[in-house]
Coordinates of C-alpha atoms in Angstrom, one line a residue:
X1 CA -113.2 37.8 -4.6
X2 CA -110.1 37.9 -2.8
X3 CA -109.6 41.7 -3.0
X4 CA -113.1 41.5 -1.5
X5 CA -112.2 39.3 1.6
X6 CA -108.8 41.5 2.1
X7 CA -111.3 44.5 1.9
X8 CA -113.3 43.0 4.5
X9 CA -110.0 42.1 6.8
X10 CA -108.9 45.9 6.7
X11 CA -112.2 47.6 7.4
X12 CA -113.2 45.2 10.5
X13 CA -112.4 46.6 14.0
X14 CA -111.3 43.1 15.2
X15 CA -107.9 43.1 13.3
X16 CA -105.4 44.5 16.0
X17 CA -101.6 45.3 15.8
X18 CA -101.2 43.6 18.8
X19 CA -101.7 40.5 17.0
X20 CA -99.9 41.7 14.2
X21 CA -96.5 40.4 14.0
X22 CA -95.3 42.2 10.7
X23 CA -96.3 45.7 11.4
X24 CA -95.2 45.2 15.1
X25 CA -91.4 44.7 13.9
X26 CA -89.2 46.8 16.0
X27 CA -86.8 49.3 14.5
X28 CA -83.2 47.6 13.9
X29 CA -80.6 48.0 15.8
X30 CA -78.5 50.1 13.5
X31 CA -81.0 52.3 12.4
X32 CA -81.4 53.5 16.6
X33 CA -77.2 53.6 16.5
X34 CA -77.8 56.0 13.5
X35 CA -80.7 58.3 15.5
X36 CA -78.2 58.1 18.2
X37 CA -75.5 59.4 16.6
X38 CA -77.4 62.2 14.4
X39 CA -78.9 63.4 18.0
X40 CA -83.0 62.5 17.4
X41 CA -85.0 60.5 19.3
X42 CA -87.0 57.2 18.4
X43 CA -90.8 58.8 18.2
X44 CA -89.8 62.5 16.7
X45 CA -91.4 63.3 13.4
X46 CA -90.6 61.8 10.1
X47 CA -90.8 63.0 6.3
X48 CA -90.4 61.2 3.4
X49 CA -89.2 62.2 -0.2
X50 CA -89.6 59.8 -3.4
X51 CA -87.6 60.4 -6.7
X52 CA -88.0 58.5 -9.4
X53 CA -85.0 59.1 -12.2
X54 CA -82.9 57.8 -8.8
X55 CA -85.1 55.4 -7.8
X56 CA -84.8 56.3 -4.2
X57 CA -87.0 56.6 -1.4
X58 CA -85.4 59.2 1.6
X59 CA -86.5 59.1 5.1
X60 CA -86.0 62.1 7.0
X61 CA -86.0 62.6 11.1
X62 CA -86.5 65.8 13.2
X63 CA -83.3 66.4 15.4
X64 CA -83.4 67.7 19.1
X65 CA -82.4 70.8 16.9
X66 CA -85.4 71.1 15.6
X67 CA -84.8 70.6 12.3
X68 CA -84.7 67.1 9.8
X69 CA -81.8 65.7 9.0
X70 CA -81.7 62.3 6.4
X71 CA -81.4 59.4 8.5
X72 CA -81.7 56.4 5.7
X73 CA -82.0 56.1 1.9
X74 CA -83.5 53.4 0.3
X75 CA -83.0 51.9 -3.1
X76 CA -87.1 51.8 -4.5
X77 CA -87.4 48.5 -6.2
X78 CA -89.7 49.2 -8.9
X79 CA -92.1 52.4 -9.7
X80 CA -94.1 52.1 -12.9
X81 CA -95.7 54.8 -15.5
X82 CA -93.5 57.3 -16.8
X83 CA -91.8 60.9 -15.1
X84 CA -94.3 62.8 -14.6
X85 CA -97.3 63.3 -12.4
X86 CA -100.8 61.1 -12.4
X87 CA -103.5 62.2 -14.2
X88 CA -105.9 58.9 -14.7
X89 CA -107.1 55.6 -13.0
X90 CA -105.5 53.0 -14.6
X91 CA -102.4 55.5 -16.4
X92 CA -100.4 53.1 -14.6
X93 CA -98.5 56.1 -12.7
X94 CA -97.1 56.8 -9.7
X95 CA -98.2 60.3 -8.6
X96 CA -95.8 62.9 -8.0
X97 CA -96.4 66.0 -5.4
X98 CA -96.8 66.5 -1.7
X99 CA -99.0 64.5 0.4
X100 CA -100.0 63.6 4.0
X101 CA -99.9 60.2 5.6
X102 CA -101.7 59.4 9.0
X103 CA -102.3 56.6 11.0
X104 CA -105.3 55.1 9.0
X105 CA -103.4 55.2 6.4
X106 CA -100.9 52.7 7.4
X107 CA -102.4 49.1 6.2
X108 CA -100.8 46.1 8.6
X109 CA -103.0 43.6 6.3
X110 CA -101.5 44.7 2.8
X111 CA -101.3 41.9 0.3
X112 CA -98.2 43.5 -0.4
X113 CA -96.6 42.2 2.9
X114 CA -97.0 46.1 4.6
X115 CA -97.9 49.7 2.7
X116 CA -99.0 53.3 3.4
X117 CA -101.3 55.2 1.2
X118 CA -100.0 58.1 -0.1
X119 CA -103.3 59.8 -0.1
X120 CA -103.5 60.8 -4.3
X121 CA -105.2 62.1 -5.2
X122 CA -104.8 65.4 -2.9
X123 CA -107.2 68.9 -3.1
X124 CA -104.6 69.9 -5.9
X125 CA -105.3 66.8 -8.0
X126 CA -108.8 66.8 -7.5
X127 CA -109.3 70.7 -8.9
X128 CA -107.4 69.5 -12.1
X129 CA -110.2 66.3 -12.4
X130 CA -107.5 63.8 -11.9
X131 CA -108.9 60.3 -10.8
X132 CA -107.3 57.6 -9.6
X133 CA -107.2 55.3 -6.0
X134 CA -105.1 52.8 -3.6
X135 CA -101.9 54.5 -5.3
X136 CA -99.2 52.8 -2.3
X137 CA -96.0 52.4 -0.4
X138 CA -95.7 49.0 -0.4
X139 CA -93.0 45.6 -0.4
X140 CA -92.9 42.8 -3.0
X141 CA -91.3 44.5 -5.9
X142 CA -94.4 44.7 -7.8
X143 CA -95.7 48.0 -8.9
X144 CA -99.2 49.1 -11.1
X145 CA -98.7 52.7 -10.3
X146 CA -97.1 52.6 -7.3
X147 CA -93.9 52.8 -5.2
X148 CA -92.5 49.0 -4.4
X149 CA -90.0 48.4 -2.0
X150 CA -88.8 44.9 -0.6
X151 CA -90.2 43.4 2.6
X152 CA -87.6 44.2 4.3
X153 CA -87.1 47.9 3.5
X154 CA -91.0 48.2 4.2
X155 CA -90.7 46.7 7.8
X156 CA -88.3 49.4 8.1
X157 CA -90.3 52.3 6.6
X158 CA -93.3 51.4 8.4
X159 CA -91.6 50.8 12.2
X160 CA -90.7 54.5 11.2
X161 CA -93.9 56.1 10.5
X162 CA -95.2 53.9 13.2
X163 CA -93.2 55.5 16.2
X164 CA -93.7 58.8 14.7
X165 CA -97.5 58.4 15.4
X166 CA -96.8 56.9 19.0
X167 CA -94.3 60.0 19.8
X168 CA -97.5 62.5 18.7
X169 CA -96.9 63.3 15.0
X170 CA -100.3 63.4 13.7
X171 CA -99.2 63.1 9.5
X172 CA -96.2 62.6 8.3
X173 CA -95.4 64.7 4.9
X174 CA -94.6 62.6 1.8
X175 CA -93.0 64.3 -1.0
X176 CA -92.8 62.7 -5.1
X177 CA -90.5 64.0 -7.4
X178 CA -89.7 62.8 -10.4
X179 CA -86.1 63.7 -10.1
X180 CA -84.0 66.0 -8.0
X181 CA -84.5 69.3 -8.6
X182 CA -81.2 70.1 -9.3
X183 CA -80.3 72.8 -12.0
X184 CA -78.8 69.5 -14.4
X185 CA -81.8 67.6 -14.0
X186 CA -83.9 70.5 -15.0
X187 CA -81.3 71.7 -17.9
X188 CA -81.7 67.8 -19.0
X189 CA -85.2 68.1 -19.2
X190 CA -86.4 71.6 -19.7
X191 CA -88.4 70.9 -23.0
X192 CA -90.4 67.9 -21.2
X193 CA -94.8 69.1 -21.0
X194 CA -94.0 68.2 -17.7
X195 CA -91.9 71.3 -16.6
X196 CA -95.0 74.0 -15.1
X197 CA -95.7 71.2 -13.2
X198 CA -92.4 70.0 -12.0
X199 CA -91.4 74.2 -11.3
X200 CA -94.0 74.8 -9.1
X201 CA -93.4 71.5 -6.6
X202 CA -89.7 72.6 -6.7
X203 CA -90.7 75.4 -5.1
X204 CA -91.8 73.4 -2.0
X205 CA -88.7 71.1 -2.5
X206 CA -86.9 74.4 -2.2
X207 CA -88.7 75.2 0.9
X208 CA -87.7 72.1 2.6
X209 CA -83.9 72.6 1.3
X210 CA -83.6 76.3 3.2
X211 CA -85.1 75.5 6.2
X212 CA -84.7 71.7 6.9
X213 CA -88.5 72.0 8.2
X214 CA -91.9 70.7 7.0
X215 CA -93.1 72.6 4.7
X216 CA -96.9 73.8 5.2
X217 CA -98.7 73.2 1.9
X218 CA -102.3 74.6 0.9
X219 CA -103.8 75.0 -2.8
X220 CA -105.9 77.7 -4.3
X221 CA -106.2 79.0 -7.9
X222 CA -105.2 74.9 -8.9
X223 CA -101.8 75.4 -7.5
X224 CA -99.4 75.2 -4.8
X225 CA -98.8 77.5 -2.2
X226 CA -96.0 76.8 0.5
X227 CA -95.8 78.3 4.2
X228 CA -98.7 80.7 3.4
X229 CA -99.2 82.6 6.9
X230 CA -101.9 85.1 7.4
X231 CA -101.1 89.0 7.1
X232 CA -99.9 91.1 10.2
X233 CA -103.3 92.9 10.4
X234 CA -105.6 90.0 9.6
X235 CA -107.6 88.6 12.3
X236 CA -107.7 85.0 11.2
X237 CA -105.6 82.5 9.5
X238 CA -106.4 82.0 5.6
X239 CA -108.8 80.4 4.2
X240 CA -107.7 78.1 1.4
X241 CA -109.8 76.5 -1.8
X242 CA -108.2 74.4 -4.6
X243 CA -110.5 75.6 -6.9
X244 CA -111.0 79.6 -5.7
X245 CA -109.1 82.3 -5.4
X246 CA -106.3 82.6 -3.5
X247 CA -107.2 84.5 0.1
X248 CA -104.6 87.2 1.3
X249 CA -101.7 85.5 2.7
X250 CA -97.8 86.1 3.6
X251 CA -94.9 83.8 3.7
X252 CA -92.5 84.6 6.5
X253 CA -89.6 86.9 5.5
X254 CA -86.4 85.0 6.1
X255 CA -88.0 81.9 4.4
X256 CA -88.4 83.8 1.2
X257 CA -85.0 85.6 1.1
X258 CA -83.4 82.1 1.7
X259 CA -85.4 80.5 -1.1
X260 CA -84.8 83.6 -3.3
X261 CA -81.1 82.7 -2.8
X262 CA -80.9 79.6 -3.4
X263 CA -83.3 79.8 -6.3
X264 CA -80.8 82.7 -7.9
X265 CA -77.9 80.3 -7.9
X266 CA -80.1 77.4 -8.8
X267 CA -81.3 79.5 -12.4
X268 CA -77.2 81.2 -12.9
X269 CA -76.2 76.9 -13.3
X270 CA -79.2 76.1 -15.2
X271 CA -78.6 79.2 -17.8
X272 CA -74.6 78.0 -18.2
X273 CA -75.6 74.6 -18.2
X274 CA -78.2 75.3 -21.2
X275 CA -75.7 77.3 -22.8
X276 CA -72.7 74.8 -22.9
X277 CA -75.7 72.7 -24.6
X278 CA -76.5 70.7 -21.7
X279 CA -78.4 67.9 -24.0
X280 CA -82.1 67.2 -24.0
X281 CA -83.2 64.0 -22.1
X282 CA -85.1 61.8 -24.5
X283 CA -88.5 61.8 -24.1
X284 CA -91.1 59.0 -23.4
X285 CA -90.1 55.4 -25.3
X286 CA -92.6 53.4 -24.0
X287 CA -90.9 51.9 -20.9
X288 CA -93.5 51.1 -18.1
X289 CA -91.0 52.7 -15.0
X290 CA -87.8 51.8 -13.5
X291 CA -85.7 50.4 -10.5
X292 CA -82.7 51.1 -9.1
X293 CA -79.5 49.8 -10.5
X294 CA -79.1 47.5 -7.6
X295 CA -81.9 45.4 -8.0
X296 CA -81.3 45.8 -11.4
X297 CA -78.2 44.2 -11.5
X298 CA -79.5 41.0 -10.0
X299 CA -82.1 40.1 -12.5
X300 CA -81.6 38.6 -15.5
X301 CA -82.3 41.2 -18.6
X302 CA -82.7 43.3 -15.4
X303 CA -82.6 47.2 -16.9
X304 CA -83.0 50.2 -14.9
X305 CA -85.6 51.5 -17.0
X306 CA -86.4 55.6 -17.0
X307 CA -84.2 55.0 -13.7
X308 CA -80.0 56.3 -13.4
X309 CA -77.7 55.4 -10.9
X310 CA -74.4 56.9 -9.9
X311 CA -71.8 58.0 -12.4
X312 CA -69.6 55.2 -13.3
X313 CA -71.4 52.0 -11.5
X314 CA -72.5 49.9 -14.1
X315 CA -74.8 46.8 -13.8
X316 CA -71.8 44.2 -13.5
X317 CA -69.8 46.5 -11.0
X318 CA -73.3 45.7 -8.4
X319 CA -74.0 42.3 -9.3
X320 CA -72.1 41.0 -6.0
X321 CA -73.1 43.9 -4.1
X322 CA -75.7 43.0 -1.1
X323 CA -79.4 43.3 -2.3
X324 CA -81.3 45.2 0.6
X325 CA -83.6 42.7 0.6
X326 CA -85.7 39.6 -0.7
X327 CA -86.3 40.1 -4.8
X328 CA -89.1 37.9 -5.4
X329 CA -88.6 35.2 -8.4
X330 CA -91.7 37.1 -10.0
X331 CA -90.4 40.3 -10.5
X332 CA -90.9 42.4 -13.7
X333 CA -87.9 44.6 -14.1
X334 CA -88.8 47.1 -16.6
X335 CA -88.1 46.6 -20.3
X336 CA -87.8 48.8 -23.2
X337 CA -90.5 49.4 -25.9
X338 CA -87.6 48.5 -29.0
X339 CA -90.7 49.1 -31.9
X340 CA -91.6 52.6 -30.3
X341 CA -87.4 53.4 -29.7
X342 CA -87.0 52.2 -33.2
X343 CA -89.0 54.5 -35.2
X344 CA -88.8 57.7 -32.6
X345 CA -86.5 60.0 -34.3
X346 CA -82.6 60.4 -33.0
X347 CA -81.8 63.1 -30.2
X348 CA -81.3 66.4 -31.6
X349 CA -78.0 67.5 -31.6
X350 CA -78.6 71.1 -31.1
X351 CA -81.4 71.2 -28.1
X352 CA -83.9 74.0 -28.0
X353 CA -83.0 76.3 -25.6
X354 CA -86.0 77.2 -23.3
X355 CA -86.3 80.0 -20.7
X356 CA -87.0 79.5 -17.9
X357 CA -90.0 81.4 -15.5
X358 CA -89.1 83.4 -12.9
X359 CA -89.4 82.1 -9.6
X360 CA -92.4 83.5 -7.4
X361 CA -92.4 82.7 -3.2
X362 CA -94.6 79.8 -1.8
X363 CA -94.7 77.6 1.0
X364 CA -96.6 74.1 1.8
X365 CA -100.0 72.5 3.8
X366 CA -100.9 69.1 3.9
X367 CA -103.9 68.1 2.0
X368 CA -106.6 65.5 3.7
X369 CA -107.1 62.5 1.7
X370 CA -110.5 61.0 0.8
X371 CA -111.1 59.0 3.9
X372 CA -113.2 55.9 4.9
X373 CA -113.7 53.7 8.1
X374 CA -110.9 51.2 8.3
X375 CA -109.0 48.9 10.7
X376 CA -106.9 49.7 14.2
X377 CA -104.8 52.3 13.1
X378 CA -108.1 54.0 11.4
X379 CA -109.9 54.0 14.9
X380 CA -106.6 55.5 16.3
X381 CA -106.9 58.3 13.6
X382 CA -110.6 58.9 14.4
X383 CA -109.9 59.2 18.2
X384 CA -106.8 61.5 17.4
X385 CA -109.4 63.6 15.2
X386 CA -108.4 62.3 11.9
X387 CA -110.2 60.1 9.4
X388 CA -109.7 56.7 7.9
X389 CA -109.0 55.3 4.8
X390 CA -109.4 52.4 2.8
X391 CA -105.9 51.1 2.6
X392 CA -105.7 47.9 1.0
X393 CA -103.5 47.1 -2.1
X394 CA -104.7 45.1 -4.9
X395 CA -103.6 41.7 -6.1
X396 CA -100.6 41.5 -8.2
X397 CA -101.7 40.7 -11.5
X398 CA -99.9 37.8 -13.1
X399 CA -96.8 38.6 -14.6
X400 CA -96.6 38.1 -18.9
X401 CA -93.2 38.1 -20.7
X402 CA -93.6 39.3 -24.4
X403 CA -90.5 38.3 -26.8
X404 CA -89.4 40.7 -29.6
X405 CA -89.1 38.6 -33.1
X406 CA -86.5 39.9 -35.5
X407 CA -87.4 41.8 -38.4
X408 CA -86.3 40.2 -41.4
X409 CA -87.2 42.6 -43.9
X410 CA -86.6 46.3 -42.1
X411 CA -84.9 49.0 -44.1
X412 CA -81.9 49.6 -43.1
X413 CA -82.1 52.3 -41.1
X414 CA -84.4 51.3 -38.9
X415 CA -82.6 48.2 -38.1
X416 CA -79.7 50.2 -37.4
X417 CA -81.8 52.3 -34.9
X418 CA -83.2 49.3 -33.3
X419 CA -79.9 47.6 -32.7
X420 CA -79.4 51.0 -31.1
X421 CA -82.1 50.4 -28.9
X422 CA -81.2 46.9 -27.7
X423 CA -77.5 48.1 -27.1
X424 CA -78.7 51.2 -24.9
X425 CA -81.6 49.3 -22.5
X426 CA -80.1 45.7 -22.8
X427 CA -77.5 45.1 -20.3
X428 CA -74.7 42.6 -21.2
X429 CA -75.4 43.2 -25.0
X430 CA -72.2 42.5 -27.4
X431 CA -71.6 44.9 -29.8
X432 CA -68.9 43.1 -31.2
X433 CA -71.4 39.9 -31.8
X434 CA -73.0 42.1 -34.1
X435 CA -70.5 43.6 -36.0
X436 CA -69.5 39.6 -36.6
X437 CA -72.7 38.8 -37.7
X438 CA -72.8 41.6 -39.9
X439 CA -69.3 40.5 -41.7
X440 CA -69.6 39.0 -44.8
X441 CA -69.5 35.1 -45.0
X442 CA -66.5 33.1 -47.0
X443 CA -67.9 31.6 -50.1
X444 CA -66.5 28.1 -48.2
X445 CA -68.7 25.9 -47.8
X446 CA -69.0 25.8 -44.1
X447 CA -70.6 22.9 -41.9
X448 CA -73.9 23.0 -40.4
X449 CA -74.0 22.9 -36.7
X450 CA -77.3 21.5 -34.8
X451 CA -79.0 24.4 -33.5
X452 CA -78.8 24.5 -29.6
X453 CA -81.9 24.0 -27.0
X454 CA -82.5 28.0 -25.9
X455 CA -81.0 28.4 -22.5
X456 CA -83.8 29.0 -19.7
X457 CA -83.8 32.1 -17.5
X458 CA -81.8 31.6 -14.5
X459 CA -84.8 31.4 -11.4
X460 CA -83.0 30.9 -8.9
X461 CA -83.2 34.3 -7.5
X462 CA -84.6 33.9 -4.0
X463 CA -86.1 31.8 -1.5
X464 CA -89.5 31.8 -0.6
X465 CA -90.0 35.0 1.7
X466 CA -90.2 34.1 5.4
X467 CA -93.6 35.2 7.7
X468 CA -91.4 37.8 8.9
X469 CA -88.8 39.9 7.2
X470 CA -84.9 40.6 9.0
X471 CA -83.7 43.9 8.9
X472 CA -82.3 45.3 6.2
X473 CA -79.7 46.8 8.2
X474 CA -76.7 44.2 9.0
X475 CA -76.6 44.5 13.1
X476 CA -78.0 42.3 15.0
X477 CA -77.0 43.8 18.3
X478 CA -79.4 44.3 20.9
X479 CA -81.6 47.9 20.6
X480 CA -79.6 50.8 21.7
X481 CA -81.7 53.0 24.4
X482 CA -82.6 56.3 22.8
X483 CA -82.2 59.4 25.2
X484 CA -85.8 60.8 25.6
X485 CA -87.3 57.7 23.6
X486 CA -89.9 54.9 24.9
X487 CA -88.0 51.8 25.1
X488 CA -89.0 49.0 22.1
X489 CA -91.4 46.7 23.6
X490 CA -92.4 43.0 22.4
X491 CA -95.6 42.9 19.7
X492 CA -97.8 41.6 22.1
X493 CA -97.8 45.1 24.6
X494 CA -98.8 47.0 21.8
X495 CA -102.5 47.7 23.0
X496 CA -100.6 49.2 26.1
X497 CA -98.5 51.5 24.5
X498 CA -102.1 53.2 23.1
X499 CA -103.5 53.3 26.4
X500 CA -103.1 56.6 26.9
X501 CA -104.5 57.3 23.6
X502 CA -107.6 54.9 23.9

């Protein structure tokens, strides 16, 4: 019932951003001191690039140069499923590839505070028969497939994509990876099922590398295909089909020599990296996602999950680091499946060795999601000769807690592997508690203590979120003017600002 009502709020024509006080939020201060000084201007384009081994959400800015250069990171809060890309409604993923965001896809009445839809599943997904919906952007820490942020960074992330459409930028691109495509990462996880897949979107994140530009992304043949260009003696531009065969296209010269190059040293470090014995990342254990160490670190039993961090920062090193953000009480950090780690066998010492494919040239379009009629930003779309669609996140489910009893009567070597487990995705566990426990007892009689009351899970964690969310960023300065930019205006002129549009 009430994912009917917010249904109803988001595809009704009488919800306006000018009323909207959360998706009307300004850009900080210290984010405009940071386009200032990286020479871009408030309204120029915007791309976006999610990775989920770092657990990190990039937003990138188009310079007066032309080009994009990063202009924030942000710590992602919790992403759910496993690495890899989605394949099913309810697989509990978050999808990985490229997709386009535009104005109706922005959802001011989110129950998740603010989101985007990324658009999964795109022309490429739908080819393969992959199903699944309402796969978002959004704040509260929660995630069932998606990418959660806090409040705050989502206030952020959508003032960005919000000037972007008032400076002219039709779509913005959003990019999923499930790591970096660096030659490690790959080394670490070249046996994975996953790796056709995760080769041929590294060829767009390649793209993007070379030429610090959008990349233009179409799909025929069920594939990628980046910066396809029609032929010097074709009279029209390409026609492009997910599920046909691929028309005649080019890709521009200099883009594929740079790619070529970078790909030739990217395969030279993978080869010595798999030939020092660069060891094999364990595959799935069962553990529903990951955050980023810095949430993490504030939760109790907080784990990072199929997440990493930064060499040498532990969980106690960030625990009085700043939190970029509200973490709600409810949060679900993930946890590790011990019964499905415990009987997996160990890591093999010698990996298999695979080879990899060479590289073939590509560049990237953006793909159209499914689109329905929707709210404000939806009738902006439609009058800027876009579609809508239906944008609204789901309820958070209630959170469960499941408790692991002890095995009293596991052989020996599994109990060994499980306490393996627990020290590895546990944070704070005590080795050496174990190796006391393990020690045999005196034959003294020794006294009996009372046993004491279990200690409750520290809740106090945060205070109930505000209507409206401060910046993340610490200024509080008043905005800079951006040269070339439209100067911030208070939430209730933003009808007038689309006047020119309407």
């Amino acid at each position: 019932m009430t994912a009917s009502v917010l249904l109803a709020g988001c595809d009704t024509d009488q919800v306006s951003l000018a009323t909207n006080a959360k998706a009307n939020q300004p850009v900080p201060p210290k984010l405009l001191a940071a386009m200032v000084e990286k020479d871009m201007d408030l309204q120029s384009p915007i791309l976006v690039r999610l990775f989920k081994q770092e657990a990190e959400l990039e937003v990138w800015k188009q310079a007066r140069n032309g080009q994009f250069a990063l202009l924030k990171t942000y710590p992602i809060c919790r992403w759910s499923g496993d690495l890899g890309p989605k394949v099913r409604e309810g697989d509990r993923q978050a999808p990985e590839g490229f997709y386009s965001i535009n104005p109706s896809q922005m959802n001011p009445q989110s129950a998740y505070y603010l989101s985007f839809n990324t658009g999964y599943p795109n022309a490429f997904d739908k080819a393969l028969g992959r199903t699944g919906s309402q796969l978002m952007v959004h704040g509260d820490c929660s995630s069932r497939g998606c990418y959660a942020m806090t409040d705050e960074q989502i206030a952020e992330i959508y003032s960005l994509g919000r000037e972007s459409f008032f400076g002219g930028q039709k779509a913005f691109q959003l990019q999923a990876y499930p790591f970096k495509m660096t030659p490690v990462n790959m080394a670490k996880h070249r046996n994975n099922p996953n790796m056709p897949f995760w080769k041929m979107i590294k060829e767009g994140y390649d793209h993007f590398e070379v030429t610090r530009q959008e990349p233009k992304v179409d799909f025929c043949e069920k594939k990628y295909v980046f910066d396809a260009a029609k032929p010097a003696d074709a009279k029209r531009d390409p026609v492009f089909d997910a599920s046909a065969k691929c028309p005649a296209y080019v890709i521009p010269e200099d883009v594929v020599a740079a790619v070529r190059g970078k790909q030739a040293k990217d395969e030279a470090e993978y080869a010595r990296l798999v030939a020092k014995g660069t060891p094999v990342a364990r595959m799935n254990t069962g553990i529903d996602g990951g955050m980023n160490k810095i949430f993490a670190a504030k939760i109790p039993e907080g784990s990072t999950g199929l997440s990493e961090g930064a060499e040498g920062t532990t969980l106690q090193m960030l625990a009085m680091a700043k939190a970029p953000g509200t973490i709600p009480g409810h949060v679900n950090p993930p946890k590790p499946n011990l019964d499905s780690v415990a009987s997996a066998p160990a890591p093999q010492e010698e990996p298999v060795v695979a080879v990899s494919a060479p590289a073939t040239g590509a560049r990237v379009a953006t793909a159209a999601p499914a689109e329905k009629s929707g709210g404000f930003f939806s009738n902006l779309g439609r009058k800027m000769g876009m579609g809508s669609s239906d944008t609204t996140a789901t309820t958070p489910p209630p959170q469960a807690t499941a408790s692991v009893a002890p095995a009293t009567t596991t052989p020996p070597t599994a109990a060994s592997r499980l306490k393996a487990a627990v020290t590895r995705f546990v944070p704070g566990h005590d080795k050496s508690k174990d190796a006391a426990k393990d020690a045999p007892k005196p034959a003294a009689t020794v006294a009996t203590k009372p046993a004491e009351p279990a200690k409750q899970p520290d809740t106090r964690l945060a205070a109930t979120r505000p209507a409206l969310k401060p910046s993340v960023a610490d200024g509080t300065s008043e905005a800079t003017q951006i040269m070339g930019a439209a100067p911030v205006i208070s939430s209730n002129s933003f009808d007038s600002r689309f006047g020119a549009v309407k």
